[in-house]
mmCIF file of C-alpha atoms in Angstrom:
data_model
loop_
_atom_site.group_PDB
_atom_site.id
_atom_site.type_symbol
_atom_site.label_atom_id
_atom_site.label_comp_id
_atom_site.label_asym_id
_atom_site.label_seq_id
_atom_site.Cartn_x
_atom_site.Cartn_y
_atom_site.Cartn_z
ATOM 1 C CA MET T 1 -1.723 10.604 -26.386
ATOM 2 C CA ASP T 2 -5.099 11.689 -24.633
ATOM 3 C CA TRP T 3 -3.793 11.073 -21.075
ATOM 4 C CA GLN T 4 -7.133 12.044 -19.529
ATOM 5 C CA THR T 5 -8.954 9.124 -21.417
ATOM 6 C CA TRP T 6 -5.945 6.837 -20.699
ATOM 7 C CA HIS T 7 -6.367 7.552 -16.865
ATOM 8 C CA GLN T 8 -9.956 6.399 -17.070
ATOM 9 C CA ARG T 9 -8.741 3.025 -17.223
ATOM 10 C CA TYR T 10 -7.858 3.243 -13.756
ATOM 11 C CA ASP T 11 -11.468 2.955 -12.861
ATOM 12 C CA GLU T 12 -12.148 -0.161 -14.744
ATOM 13 C CA PRO T 13 -12.339 -3.132 -12.443
ATOM 14 C CA GLY T 14 -9.900 -5.772 -13.144
ATOM 15 C CA SER T 15 -8.058 -3.841 -15.861
ATOM 16 C CA GLU T 16 -4.224 -3.960 -16.115
ATOM 17 C CA LEU T 17 -3.956 -0.233 -14.922
ATOM 18 C CA SER T 18 -6.418 -0.813 -11.920
ATOM 19 C CA ARG T 19 -4.439 -3.881 -10.741
ATOM 20 C CA ARG T 20 -1.218 -2.024 -11.318
ATOM 21 C CA LEU T 21 -2.461 0.898 -9.182
ATOM 22 C CA GLU T 22 -3.452 -1.460 -6.313
ATOM 23 C CA ALA T 23 0.084 -3.065 -6.397
ATOM 24 C CA VAL T 24 1.725 0.335 -6.290
ATOM 25 C CA LYS T 25 -0.479 1.548 -3.534
ATOM 26 C CA ALA T 26 0.426 -1.432 -1.453
ATOM 27 C CA GLN T 27 4.036 -0.671 -1.962
ATOM 28 C CA VAL T 28 3.579 2.946 -1.142
ATOM 29 C CA ARG T 29 1.887 1.892 2.033
ATOM 30 C CA ASP T 30 4.772 -0.427 3.013
ATOM 31 C CA ALA T 31 7.413 2.267 2.080
ATOM 32 C CA LEU T 32 5.599 4.794 4.552
ATOM 33 C CA ASP T 33 5.297 2.187 7.252
ATOM 34 C CA ARG T 34 9.019 1.634 7.273
ATOM 35 C CA ALA T 35 9.984 5.226 6.949
ATOM 36 C CA PRO T 36 12.011 6.558 9.854
ATOM 37 C CA ALA T 37 10.542 8.950 12.460
ATOM 38 C CA GLY T 38 10.190 12.488 11.508
ATOM 39 C CA PRO T 39 9.328 14.329 8.247
ATOM 40 C CA VAL T 40 8.772 11.993 5.265
ATOM 41 C CA PRO T 41 9.518 13.876 2.014
ATOM 42 C CA VAL T 42 7.990 12.470 -1.145
ATOM 43 C CA VAL T 43 8.300 13.268 -4.722
ATOM 44 C CA SER T 44 6.189 11.915 -7.669
ATOM 45 C CA LEU T 45 7.225 12.528 -11.179
ATOM 46 C CA CYS T 46 4.576 12.519 -13.856
ATOM 47 C CA ALA T 47 2.222 12.014 -11.095
ATOM 48 C CA GLY T 48 -1.104 12.156 -13.132
ATOM 49 C CA GLN T 49 -4.161 12.275 -10.658
ATOM 50 C CA GLY T 50 -1.831 11.546 -7.793
ATOM 51 C CA ARG T 51 -3.960 8.562 -6.797
ATOM 52 C CA ASP T 52 -1.057 6.126 -6.146
ATOM 53 C CA LEU T 53 0.124 8.380 -3.151
ATOM 54 C CA LEU T 54 -3.141 10.366 -2.247
ATOM 55 C CA GLU T 55 -5.370 7.334 -1.828
ATOM 56 C CA VAL T 56 -2.867 5.915 0.719
ATOM 57 C CA LEU T 57 -2.460 9.113 2.609
ATOM 58 C CA ALA T 58 -6.237 9.337 3.195
ATOM 59 C CA ASP T 59 -5.945 6.961 6.062
ATOM 60 C CA HIS T 60 -2.373 6.338 6.750
ATOM 61 C CA PRO T 61 -0.847 6.900 10.336
ATOM 62 C CA ARG T 62 2.251 8.779 8.937
ATOM 63 C CA ARG T 63 -0.087 11.166 6.850
ATOM 64 C CA ALA T 64 0.784 14.106 8.947
ATOM 65 C CA ASP T 65 4.635 13.398 8.336
ATOM 66 C CA VAL T 66 4.507 13.445 4.778
ATOM 67 C CA GLN T 67 5.658 16.366 2.766
ATOM 68 C CA ALA T 68 4.997 15.739 -1.017
ATOM 69 C CA ARG T 69 5.576 17.357 -4.222
ATOM 70 C CA LEU T 70 3.663 15.852 -7.269
ATOM 71 C CA VAL T 71 4.697 17.181 -10.696
ATOM 72 C CA GLU T 72 2.314 16.715 -13.692
ATOM 73 C CA LEU T 73 2.591 18.501 -17.030
ATOM 74 C CA ASP T 74 -1.088 17.984 -18.014
ATOM 75 C CA PRO T 75 -3.154 20.849 -16.440
ATOM 76 C CA LYS T 76 -6.371 18.833 -16.183
ATOM 77 C CA LEU T 77 -4.664 15.955 -14.490
ATOM 78 C CA ALA T 78 -2.813 18.216 -12.073
ATOM 79 C CA ALA T 79 -5.947 19.892 -11.071
ATOM 80 C CA SER T 80 -7.601 16.582 -10.338
ATOM 81 C CA ALA T 81 -4.605 15.802 -8.247
ATOM 82 C CA ARG T 82 -5.110 19.087 -6.423
ATOM 83 C CA GLU T 83 -8.637 18.204 -5.852
ATOM 84 C CA ARG T 84 -7.841 14.658 -4.482
ATOM 85 C CA ALA T 85 -5.229 16.427 -2.178
ATOM 86 C CA GLY T 86 -8.065 18.453 -0.714
ATOM 87 C CA ASP T 87 -7.101 20.499 2.336
ATOM 88 C CA PHE T 88 -4.028 18.468 2.944
ATOM 89 C CA ASP T 89 -1.502 21.317 2.533
ATOM 90 C CA GLN T 90 1.538 19.378 2.973
ATOM 91 C CA VAL T 91 1.081 18.071 -0.615
ATOM 92 C CA GLU T 92 2.057 20.364 -3.244
ATOM 93 C CA VAL T 93 0.973 19.756 -6.882
ATOM 94 C CA VAL T 94 3.161 21.421 -9.492
ATOM 95 C CA THR T 95 1.861 21.780 -13.107
ATOM 96 C CA GLY T 96 5.103 21.303 -15.035
ATOM 97 C CA ASP T 97 7.719 19.150 -16.761
ATOM 98 C CA ALA T 98 8.571 16.451 -14.392
ATOM 99 C CA SER T 99 11.675 15.687 -16.448
ATOM 100 C CA LEU T 100 13.429 18.801 -15.153
ATOM 101 C CA THR T 101 15.527 18.404 -12.035
ATOM 102 C CA ASP T 102 14.798 21.970 -11.105
ATOM 103 C CA GLN T 103 11.213 20.855 -9.988
ATOM 104 C CA TYR T 104 12.697 19.000 -6.975
ATOM 105 C CA VAL T 105 14.757 21.734 -5.397
ATOM 106 C CA GLY T 106 13.821 22.125 -1.774
ATOM 107 C CA VAL T 107 12.334 18.457 -1.427
ATOM 108 C CA VAL T 108 15.053 16.136 -2.212
ATOM 109 C CA PRO T 109 16.747 13.987 -1.017
ATOM 110 C CA ALA T 110 13.350 12.334 -0.506
ATOM 111 C CA GLU T 111 12.172 9.148 1.527
ATOM 112 C CA LEU T 112 9.939 7.950 -1.336
ATOM 113 C CA VAL T 113 10.394 8.623 -4.990
ATOM 114 C CA LEU T 114 7.489 7.626 -7.397
ATOM 115 C CA LEU T 115 8.550 6.995 -10.934
ATOM 116 C CA CYS T 116 5.168 5.483 -12.259
ATOM 117 C CA GLY T 117 3.880 5.685 -15.705
ATOM 118 C CA ILE T 118 7.172 6.903 -17.149
ATOM 119 C CA PHE T 119 9.454 3.965 -18.209
ATOM 120 C CA GLY T 120 6.947 2.711 -20.746
ATOM 121 C CA ASN T 121 6.902 5.954 -22.488
ATOM 122 C CA ILE T 122 10.465 6.803 -22.759
ATOM 123 C CA SER T 123 13.366 5.449 -24.534
ATOM 124 C CA PRO T 124 15.940 2.825 -22.874
ATOM 125 C CA GLU T 125 18.573 5.600 -22.926
ATOM 126 C CA ASP T 126 16.290 7.976 -21.130
ATOM 127 C CA ILE T 127 15.416 5.220 -18.575
ATOM 128 C CA GLN T 128 19.017 4.677 -17.858
ATOM 129 C CA ARG T 129 19.600 8.268 -17.639
ATOM 130 C CA THR T 130 16.745 8.495 -15.049
ATOM 131 C CA VAL T 131 17.876 5.633 -13.046
ATOM 132 C CA ASP T 132 21.431 7.142 -13.000
ATOM 133 C CA ALA T 133 20.146 10.497 -11.462
ATOM 134 C CA SER T 134 18.033 8.700 -8.915
ATOM 135 C CA PRO T 135 20.618 9.012 -6.189
ATOM 136 C CA GLN T 136 20.227 12.741 -6.646
ATOM 137 C CA LEU T 137 16.597 12.368 -5.694
ATOM 138 C CA CYS T 138 16.947 9.713 -2.686
ATOM 139 C CA ARG T 139 18.113 9.961 0.843
ATOM 140 C CA THR T 140 19.936 7.133 2.204
ATOM 141 C CA GLY T 141 17.223 4.247 2.892
ATOM 142 C CA ALA T 142 14.724 5.926 0.457
ATOM 143 C CA THR T 143 12.281 3.673 -1.631
ATOM 144 C CA VAL T 144 11.867 4.240 -5.184
ATOM 145 C CA ILE T 145 8.667 2.798 -6.929
ATOM 146 C CA TRP T 146 8.769 2.340 -10.653
ATOM 147 C CA THR T 147 6.653 0.742 -13.345
ATOM 148 C CA ARG T 148 7.158 -0.582 -16.798
ATOM 149 C CA HIS T 149 5.218 -2.983 -19.026
ATOM 150 C CA ARG T 150 6.394 -6.582 -19.544
ATOM 151 C CA GLU T 151 5.798 -6.608 -23.313
ATOM 152 C CA GLU T 152 8.930 -7.332 -25.566
ATOM 153 C CA PRO T 153 11.278 -5.982 -25.170
ATOM 154 C CA ASP T 154 10.994 -6.652 -21.552
ATOM 155 C CA LEU T 155 13.329 -4.295 -19.905
ATOM 156 C CA VAL T 156 12.204 -4.963 -16.283
ATOM 157 C CA PRO T 157 15.259 -7.151 -15.587
ATOM 158 C CA THR T 158 17.655 -4.618 -17.105
ATOM 159 C CA ILE T 159 16.051 -1.797 -15.268
ATOM 160 C CA CYS T 160 16.646 -3.732 -11.993
ATOM 161 C CA GLU T 161 20.242 -4.237 -12.864
ATOM 162 C CA TRP T 162 20.801 -0.440 -13.674
ATOM 163 C CA PHE T 163 19.165 0.449 -10.322
ATOM 164 C CA GLU T 164 21.323 -2.186 -8.527
ATOM 165 C CA SER T 165 24.553 -0.882 -10.127
ATOM 166 C CA ARG T 166 23.748 2.651 -8.536
ATOM 167 C CA GLY T 167 23.605 1.484 -5.068
ATOM 168 C CA PHE T 168 19.828 0.288 -4.945
ATOM 169 C CA GLU T 169 18.713 -2.990 -3.294
ATOM 170 C CA ARG T 170 15.748 -4.760 -4.985
ATOM 171 C CA VAL T 171 12.778 -5.029 -2.444
ATOM 172 C CA TRP T 172 9.992 -6.382 -4.821
ATOM 173 C CA VAL T 173 9.185 -6.882 -8.478
ATOM 174 C CA SER T 174 5.907 -8.160 -9.670
ATOM 175 C CA GLU T 175 5.722 -11.471 -11.323
ATOM 176 C CA PRO T 176 6.380 -11.378 -15.114
ATOM 177 C CA ASP T 177 2.847 -12.790 -15.844
ATOM 178 C CA ALA T 178 1.087 -10.328 -13.647
ATOM 179 C CA GLY T 179 0.037 -8.188 -16.761
ATOM 180 C CA PHE T 180 1.985 -5.181 -15.593
ATOM 181 C CA GLY T 181 5.447 -4.418 -14.213
ATOM 182 C CA VAL T 182 6.104 -2.615 -10.831
ATOM 183 C CA GLY T 183 9.453 -2.562 -9.236
ATOM 184 C CA VAL T 184 10.658 -1.247 -5.783
ATOM 185 C CA HIS T 185 14.196 -0.454 -4.881
ATOM 186 C CA ARG T 186 15.769 0.807 -1.682
ATOM 187 C CA PHE T 187 18.677 3.269 -1.901
ATOM 188 C CA ASN T 188 21.641 2.175 0.249
ATOM 189 C CA GLY T 189 24.126 4.704 -1.020
ATOM 190 C CA VAL T 190 24.876 8.240 -0.238
ATOM 191 C CA PRO T 191 22.844 10.845 -1.929
ATOM 192 C CA ASP T 192 24.400 12.759 -4.967
ATOM 193 C CA PRO T 193 23.902 16.520 -4.914
ATOM 194 C CA LEU T 194 20.960 17.587 -7.131
ATOM 195 C CA VAL T 195 22.194 18.893 -10.363
ATOM 196 C CA THR T 196 19.831 21.569 -11.656
ATOM 197 C CA GLY T 197 19.223 22.460 -15.412
ATOM 198 C CA GLN T 198 19.100 18.729 -16.332
ATOM 199 C CA SER T 199 16.312 17.015 -18.376
ATOM 200 C CA LEU T 200 16.050 13.405 -17.462
ATOM 201 C CA PHE T 201 13.729 12.155 -20.235
ATOM 202 C CA SER T 202 11.373 12.824 -23.098
ATOM 203 C CA PHE T 203 8.208 10.904 -23.802
ATOM 204 C CA THR T 204 8.098 9.157 -27.139
ATOM 205 C CA HIS T 205 4.417 9.174 -27.364
#
């Protein structure tokens, strides 16, 4: 997969990806709005260019509270994310494998966890493994935002069930006919300790 070419579709007005990006950004903004006072740790797995978070931080009133780590394997996409982050030194962009739990030492449990652009590219077993590990990434009250296409087999309802069986409450899910899938869940449980040395998923294409 040429991920840089794939990301260019975010700039096509009216495209599925551009509309999905706007939906995710709206949910990121809402999550930051309801974050408690104090530091707001954020992690983004397979962050790409980081647009979903960085474009919201540009003018968000909680901008100074956010301490984010974006992990992206593709060096050019990671470089683009660093450029977008500019001089905002509370955003760290790591070029590396986002599936490895070691990448999140020191920043989790987080208030906001972004799992965007992942679930459509990994097996159902790896989706469930990632969902099962999400309590390691989240503090109580944290928001997880995730994406998955609605093509058959439509796993969005099942993914919701997996999250909800692990102590998450459904906040919002895009309509089935939106042309994309975005889900938002809030963690109401107690964080699990981060288990390092784990690999949560592998891309299938």
